[in-house]
XYZ file of N, CA and C in Angstrom:
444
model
N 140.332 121.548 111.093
C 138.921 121.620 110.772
C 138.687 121.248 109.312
N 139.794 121.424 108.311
C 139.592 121.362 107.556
C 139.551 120.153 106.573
N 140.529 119.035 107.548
C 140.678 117.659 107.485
C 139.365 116.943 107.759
N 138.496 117.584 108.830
C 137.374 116.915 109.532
C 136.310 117.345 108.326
N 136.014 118.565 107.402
C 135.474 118.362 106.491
C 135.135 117.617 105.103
N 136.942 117.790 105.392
C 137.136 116.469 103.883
C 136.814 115.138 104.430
N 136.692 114.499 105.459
C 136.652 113.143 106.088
C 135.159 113.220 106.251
N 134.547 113.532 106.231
C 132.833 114.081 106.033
C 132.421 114.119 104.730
N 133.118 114.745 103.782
C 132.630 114.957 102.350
C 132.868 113.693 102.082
N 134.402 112.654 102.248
C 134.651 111.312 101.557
C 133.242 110.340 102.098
N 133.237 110.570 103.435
C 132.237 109.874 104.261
C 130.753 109.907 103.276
N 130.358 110.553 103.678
C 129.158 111.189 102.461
C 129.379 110.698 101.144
N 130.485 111.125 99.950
C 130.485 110.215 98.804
C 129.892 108.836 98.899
N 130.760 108.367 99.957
C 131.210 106.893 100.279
C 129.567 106.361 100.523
N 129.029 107.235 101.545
C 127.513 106.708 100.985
C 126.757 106.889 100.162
N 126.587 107.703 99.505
C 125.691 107.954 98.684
C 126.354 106.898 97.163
N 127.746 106.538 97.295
C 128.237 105.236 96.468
C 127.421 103.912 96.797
N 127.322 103.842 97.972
C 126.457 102.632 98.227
C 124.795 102.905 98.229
N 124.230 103.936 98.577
C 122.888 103.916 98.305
C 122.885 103.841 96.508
N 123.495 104.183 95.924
C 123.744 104.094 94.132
C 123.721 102.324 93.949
N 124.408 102.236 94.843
C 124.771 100.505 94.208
C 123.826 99.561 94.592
N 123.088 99.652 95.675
C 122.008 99.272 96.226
C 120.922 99.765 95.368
N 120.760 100.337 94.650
C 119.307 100.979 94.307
C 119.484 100.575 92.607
N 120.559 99.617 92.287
C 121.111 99.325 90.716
C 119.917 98.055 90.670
N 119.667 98.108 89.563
C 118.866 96.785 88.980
C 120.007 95.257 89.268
N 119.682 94.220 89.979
C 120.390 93.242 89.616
C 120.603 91.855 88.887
N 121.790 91.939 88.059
C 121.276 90.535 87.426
C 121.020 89.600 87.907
N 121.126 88.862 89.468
C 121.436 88.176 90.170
C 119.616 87.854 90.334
N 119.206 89.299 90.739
C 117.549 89.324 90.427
C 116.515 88.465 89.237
N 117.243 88.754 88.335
C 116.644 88.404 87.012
C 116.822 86.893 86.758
N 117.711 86.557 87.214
C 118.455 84.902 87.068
C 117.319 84.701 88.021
N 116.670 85.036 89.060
C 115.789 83.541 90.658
C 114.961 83.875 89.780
N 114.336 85.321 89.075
C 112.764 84.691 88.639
C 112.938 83.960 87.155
N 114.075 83.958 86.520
C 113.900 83.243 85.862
C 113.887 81.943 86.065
N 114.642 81.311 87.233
C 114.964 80.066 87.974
C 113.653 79.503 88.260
N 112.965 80.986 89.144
C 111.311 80.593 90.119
C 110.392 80.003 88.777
N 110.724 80.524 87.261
C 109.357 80.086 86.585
C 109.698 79.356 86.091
N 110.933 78.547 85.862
C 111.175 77.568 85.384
C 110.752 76.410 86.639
N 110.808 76.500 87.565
C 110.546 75.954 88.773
C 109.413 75.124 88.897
N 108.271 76.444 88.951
C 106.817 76.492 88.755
C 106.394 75.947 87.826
N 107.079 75.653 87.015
C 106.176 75.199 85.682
C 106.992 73.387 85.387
N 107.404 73.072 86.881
C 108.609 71.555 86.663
C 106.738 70.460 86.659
N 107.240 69.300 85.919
C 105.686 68.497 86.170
C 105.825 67.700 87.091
N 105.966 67.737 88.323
C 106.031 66.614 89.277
C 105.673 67.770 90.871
N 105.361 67.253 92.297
C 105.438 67.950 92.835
C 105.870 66.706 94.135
N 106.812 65.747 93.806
C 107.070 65.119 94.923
C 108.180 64.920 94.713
N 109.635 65.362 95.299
C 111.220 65.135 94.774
C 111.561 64.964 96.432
N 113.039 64.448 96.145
C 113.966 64.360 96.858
C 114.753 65.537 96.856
N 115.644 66.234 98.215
C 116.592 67.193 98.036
C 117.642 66.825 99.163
N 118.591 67.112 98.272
C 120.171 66.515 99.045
C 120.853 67.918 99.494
N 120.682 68.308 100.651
C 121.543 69.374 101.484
C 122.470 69.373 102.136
N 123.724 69.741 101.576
C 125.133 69.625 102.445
C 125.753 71.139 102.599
N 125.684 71.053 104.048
C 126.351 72.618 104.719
C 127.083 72.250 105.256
N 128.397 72.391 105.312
C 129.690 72.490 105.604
C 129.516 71.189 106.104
N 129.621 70.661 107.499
C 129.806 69.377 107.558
C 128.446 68.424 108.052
N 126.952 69.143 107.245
C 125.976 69.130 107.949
C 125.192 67.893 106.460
N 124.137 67.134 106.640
C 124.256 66.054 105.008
C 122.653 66.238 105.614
N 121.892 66.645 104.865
C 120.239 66.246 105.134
C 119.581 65.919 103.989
N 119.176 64.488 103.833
C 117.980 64.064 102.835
C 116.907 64.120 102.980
N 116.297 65.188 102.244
C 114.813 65.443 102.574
C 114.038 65.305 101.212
N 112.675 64.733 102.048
C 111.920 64.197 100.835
C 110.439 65.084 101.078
N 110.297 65.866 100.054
C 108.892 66.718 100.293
C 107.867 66.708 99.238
N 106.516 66.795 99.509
C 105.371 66.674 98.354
C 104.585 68.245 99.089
N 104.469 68.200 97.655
C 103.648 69.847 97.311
C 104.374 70.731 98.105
N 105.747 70.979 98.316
C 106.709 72.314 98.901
C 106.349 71.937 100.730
N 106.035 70.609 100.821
C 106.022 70.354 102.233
C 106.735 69.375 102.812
N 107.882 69.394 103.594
C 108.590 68.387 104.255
C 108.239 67.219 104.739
N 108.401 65.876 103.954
C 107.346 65.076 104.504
C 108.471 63.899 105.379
N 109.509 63.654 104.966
C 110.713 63.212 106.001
C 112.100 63.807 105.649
N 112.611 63.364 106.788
C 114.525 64.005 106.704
C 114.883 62.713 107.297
N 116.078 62.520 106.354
C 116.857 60.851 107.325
C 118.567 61.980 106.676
N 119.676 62.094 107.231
C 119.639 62.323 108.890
C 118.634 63.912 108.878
N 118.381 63.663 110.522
C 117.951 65.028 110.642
C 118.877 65.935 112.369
N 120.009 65.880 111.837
C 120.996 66.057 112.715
C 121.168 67.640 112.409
N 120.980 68.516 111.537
C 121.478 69.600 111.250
C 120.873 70.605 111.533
N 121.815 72.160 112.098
C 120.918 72.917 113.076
C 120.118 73.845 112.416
N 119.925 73.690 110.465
C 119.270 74.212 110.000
C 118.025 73.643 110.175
N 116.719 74.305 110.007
C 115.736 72.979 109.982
C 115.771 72.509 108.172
N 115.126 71.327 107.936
C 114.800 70.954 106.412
C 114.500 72.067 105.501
N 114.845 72.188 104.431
C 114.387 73.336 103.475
C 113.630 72.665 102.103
N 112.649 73.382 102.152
C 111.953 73.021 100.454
C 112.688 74.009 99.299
N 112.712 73.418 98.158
C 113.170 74.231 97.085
C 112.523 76.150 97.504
N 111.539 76.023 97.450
C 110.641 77.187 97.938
C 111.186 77.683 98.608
N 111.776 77.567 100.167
C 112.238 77.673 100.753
C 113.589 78.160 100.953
N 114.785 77.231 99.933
C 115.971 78.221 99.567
C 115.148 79.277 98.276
N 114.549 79.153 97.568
C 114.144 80.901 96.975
C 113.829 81.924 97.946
N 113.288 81.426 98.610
C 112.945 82.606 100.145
C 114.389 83.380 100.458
N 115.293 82.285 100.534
C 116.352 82.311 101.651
C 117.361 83.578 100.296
N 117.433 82.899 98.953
C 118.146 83.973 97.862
C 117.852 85.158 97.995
N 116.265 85.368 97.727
C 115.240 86.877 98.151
C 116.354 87.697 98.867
N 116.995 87.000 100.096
C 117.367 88.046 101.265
C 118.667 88.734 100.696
N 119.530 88.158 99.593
C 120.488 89.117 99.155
C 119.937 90.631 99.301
N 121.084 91.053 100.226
C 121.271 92.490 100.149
C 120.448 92.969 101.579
N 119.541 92.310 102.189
C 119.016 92.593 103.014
C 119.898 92.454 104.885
N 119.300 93.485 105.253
C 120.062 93.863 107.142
C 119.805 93.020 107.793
N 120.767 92.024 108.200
C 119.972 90.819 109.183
C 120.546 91.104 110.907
N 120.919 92.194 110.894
C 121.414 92.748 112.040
C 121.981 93.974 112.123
N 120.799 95.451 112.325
C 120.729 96.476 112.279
C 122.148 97.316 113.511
N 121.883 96.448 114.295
C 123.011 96.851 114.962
C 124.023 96.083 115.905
N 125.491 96.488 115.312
C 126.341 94.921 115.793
C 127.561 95.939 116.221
N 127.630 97.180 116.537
C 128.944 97.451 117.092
C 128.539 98.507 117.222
N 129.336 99.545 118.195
C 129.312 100.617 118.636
C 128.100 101.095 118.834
N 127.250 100.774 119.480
C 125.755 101.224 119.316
C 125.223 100.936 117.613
N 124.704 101.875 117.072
C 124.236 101.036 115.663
C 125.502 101.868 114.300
N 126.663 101.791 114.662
C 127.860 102.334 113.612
C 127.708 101.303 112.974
N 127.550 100.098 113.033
C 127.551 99.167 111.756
C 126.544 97.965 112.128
N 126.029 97.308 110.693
C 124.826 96.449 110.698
C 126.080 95.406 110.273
N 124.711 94.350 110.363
C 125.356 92.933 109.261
C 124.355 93.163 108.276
N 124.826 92.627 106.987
C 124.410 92.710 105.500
C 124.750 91.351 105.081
N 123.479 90.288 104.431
C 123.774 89.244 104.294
C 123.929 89.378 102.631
N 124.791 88.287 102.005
C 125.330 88.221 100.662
C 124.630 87.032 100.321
N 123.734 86.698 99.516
C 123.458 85.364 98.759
C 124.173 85.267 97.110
N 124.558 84.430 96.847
C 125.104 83.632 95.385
C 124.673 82.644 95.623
N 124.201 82.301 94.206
C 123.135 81.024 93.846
C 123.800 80.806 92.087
N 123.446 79.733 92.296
C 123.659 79.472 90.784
C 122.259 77.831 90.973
N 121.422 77.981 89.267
C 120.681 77.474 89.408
C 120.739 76.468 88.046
N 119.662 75.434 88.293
C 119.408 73.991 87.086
C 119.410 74.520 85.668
N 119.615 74.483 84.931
C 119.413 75.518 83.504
C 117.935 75.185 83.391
N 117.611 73.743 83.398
C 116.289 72.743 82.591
C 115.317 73.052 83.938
N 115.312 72.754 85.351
C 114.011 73.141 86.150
C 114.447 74.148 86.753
N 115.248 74.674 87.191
C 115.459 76.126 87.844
C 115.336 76.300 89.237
N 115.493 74.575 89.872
C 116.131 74.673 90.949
C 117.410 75.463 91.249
N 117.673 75.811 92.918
C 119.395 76.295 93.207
C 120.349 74.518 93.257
N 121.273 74.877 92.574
C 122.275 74.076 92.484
C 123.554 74.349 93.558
N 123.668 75.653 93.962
C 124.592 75.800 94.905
C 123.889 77.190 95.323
N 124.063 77.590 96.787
C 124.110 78.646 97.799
C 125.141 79.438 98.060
N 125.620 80.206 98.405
C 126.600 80.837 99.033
C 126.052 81.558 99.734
N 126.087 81.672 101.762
C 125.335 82.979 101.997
C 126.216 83.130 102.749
N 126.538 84.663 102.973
C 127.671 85.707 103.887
C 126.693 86.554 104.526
N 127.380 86.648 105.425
C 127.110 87.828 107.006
C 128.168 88.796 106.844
N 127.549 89.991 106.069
C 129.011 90.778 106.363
C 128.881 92.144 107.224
N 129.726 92.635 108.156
C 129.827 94.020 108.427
C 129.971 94.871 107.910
N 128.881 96.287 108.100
C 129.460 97.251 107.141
C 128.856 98.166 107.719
N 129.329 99.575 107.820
C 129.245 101.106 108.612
C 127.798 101.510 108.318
N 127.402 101.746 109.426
C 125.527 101.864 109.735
C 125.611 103.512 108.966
N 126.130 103.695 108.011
C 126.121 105.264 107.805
C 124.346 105.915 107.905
N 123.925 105.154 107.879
C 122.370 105.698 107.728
C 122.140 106.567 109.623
N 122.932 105.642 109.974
C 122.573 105.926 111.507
C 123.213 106.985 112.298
N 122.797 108.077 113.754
C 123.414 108.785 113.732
C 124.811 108.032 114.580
N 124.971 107.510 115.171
C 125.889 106.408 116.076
C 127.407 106.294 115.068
N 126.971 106.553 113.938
C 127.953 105.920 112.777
C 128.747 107.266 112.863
N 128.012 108.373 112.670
C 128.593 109.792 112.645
C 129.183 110.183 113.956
N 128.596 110.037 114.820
C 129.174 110.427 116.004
C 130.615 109.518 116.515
N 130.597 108.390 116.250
C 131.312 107.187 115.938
C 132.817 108.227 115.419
N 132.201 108.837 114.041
C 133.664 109.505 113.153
C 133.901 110.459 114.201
N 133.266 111.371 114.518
C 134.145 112.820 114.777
C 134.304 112.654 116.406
N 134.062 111.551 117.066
C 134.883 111.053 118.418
C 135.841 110.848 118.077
N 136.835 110.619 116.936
C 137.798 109.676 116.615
C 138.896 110.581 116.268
């Protein structure tokens, strides 16, 4: 019994470590709006954008944050406006799948990294992850432990 308390107390740390780390100011934050107003304030509103996902190549050409062609348009993303990957950064940290195992014991948690233009404050590169991680919020997660 006394094992099953300590595996409860770590459990418990273990979240309230992540509601801490989640609830931290991020720099990652501070970098898109600095990116977004450098963005906003570029003097042109008709560019070209070159998108390559893994083995996916889309040239898209948009005026005023609106897609106006894609040559190829083979890729199962649809076209993205600059606007559009800022949307997509926003979602760092956010649940894009509340429940993915054992009833709701664990979500997916998506990861964005961006790195952006110094001079207009476009994204220069993406990184986005799907990761698993223990629904502790949920009761499924708990019941999950002390079945075990």
């Amino acid at each position: 019994m006394a094992l099953l308390g300590c595996g409860a107390l770590l459990m418990l740390c273990a979240g309230l470590g992540v509601f801490a780390a989640r609830a931290a100011p991020s720099a990652s934050a501070a970098e898109l709006e600095q990116a977004q107003l450098r963005w906003s304030e570029r003097p042109f509103v008709h560019y070209r954008l070159l998108l390559r996902d893994k083995r996916c190549l889309q040239d898209i050409e948009v005026l005023h944050e609106r897609v106006v062609d894609v040559e190829p348009n083979r890729c199962e993303p649809p076209p993205r406006t600059i606007s559009d990957l800022f949307t997509l950064i926003r979602r760092n940290g956010e649940i894009s799948t509340p429940c993915i195992a054992l009833g709701c014991a664990c979500e997916d948690v998506i990861t964005v990294r961006a790195e952006y233009d110094a001079r207009l404050g476009h994204p220069t590169r993406i990184e986005v992850r799907v990761t698993a991680r223990p629904n502790w919020r949920h009761p499924d997660y708990w019941s999950y432990l002390v079945r075990r």
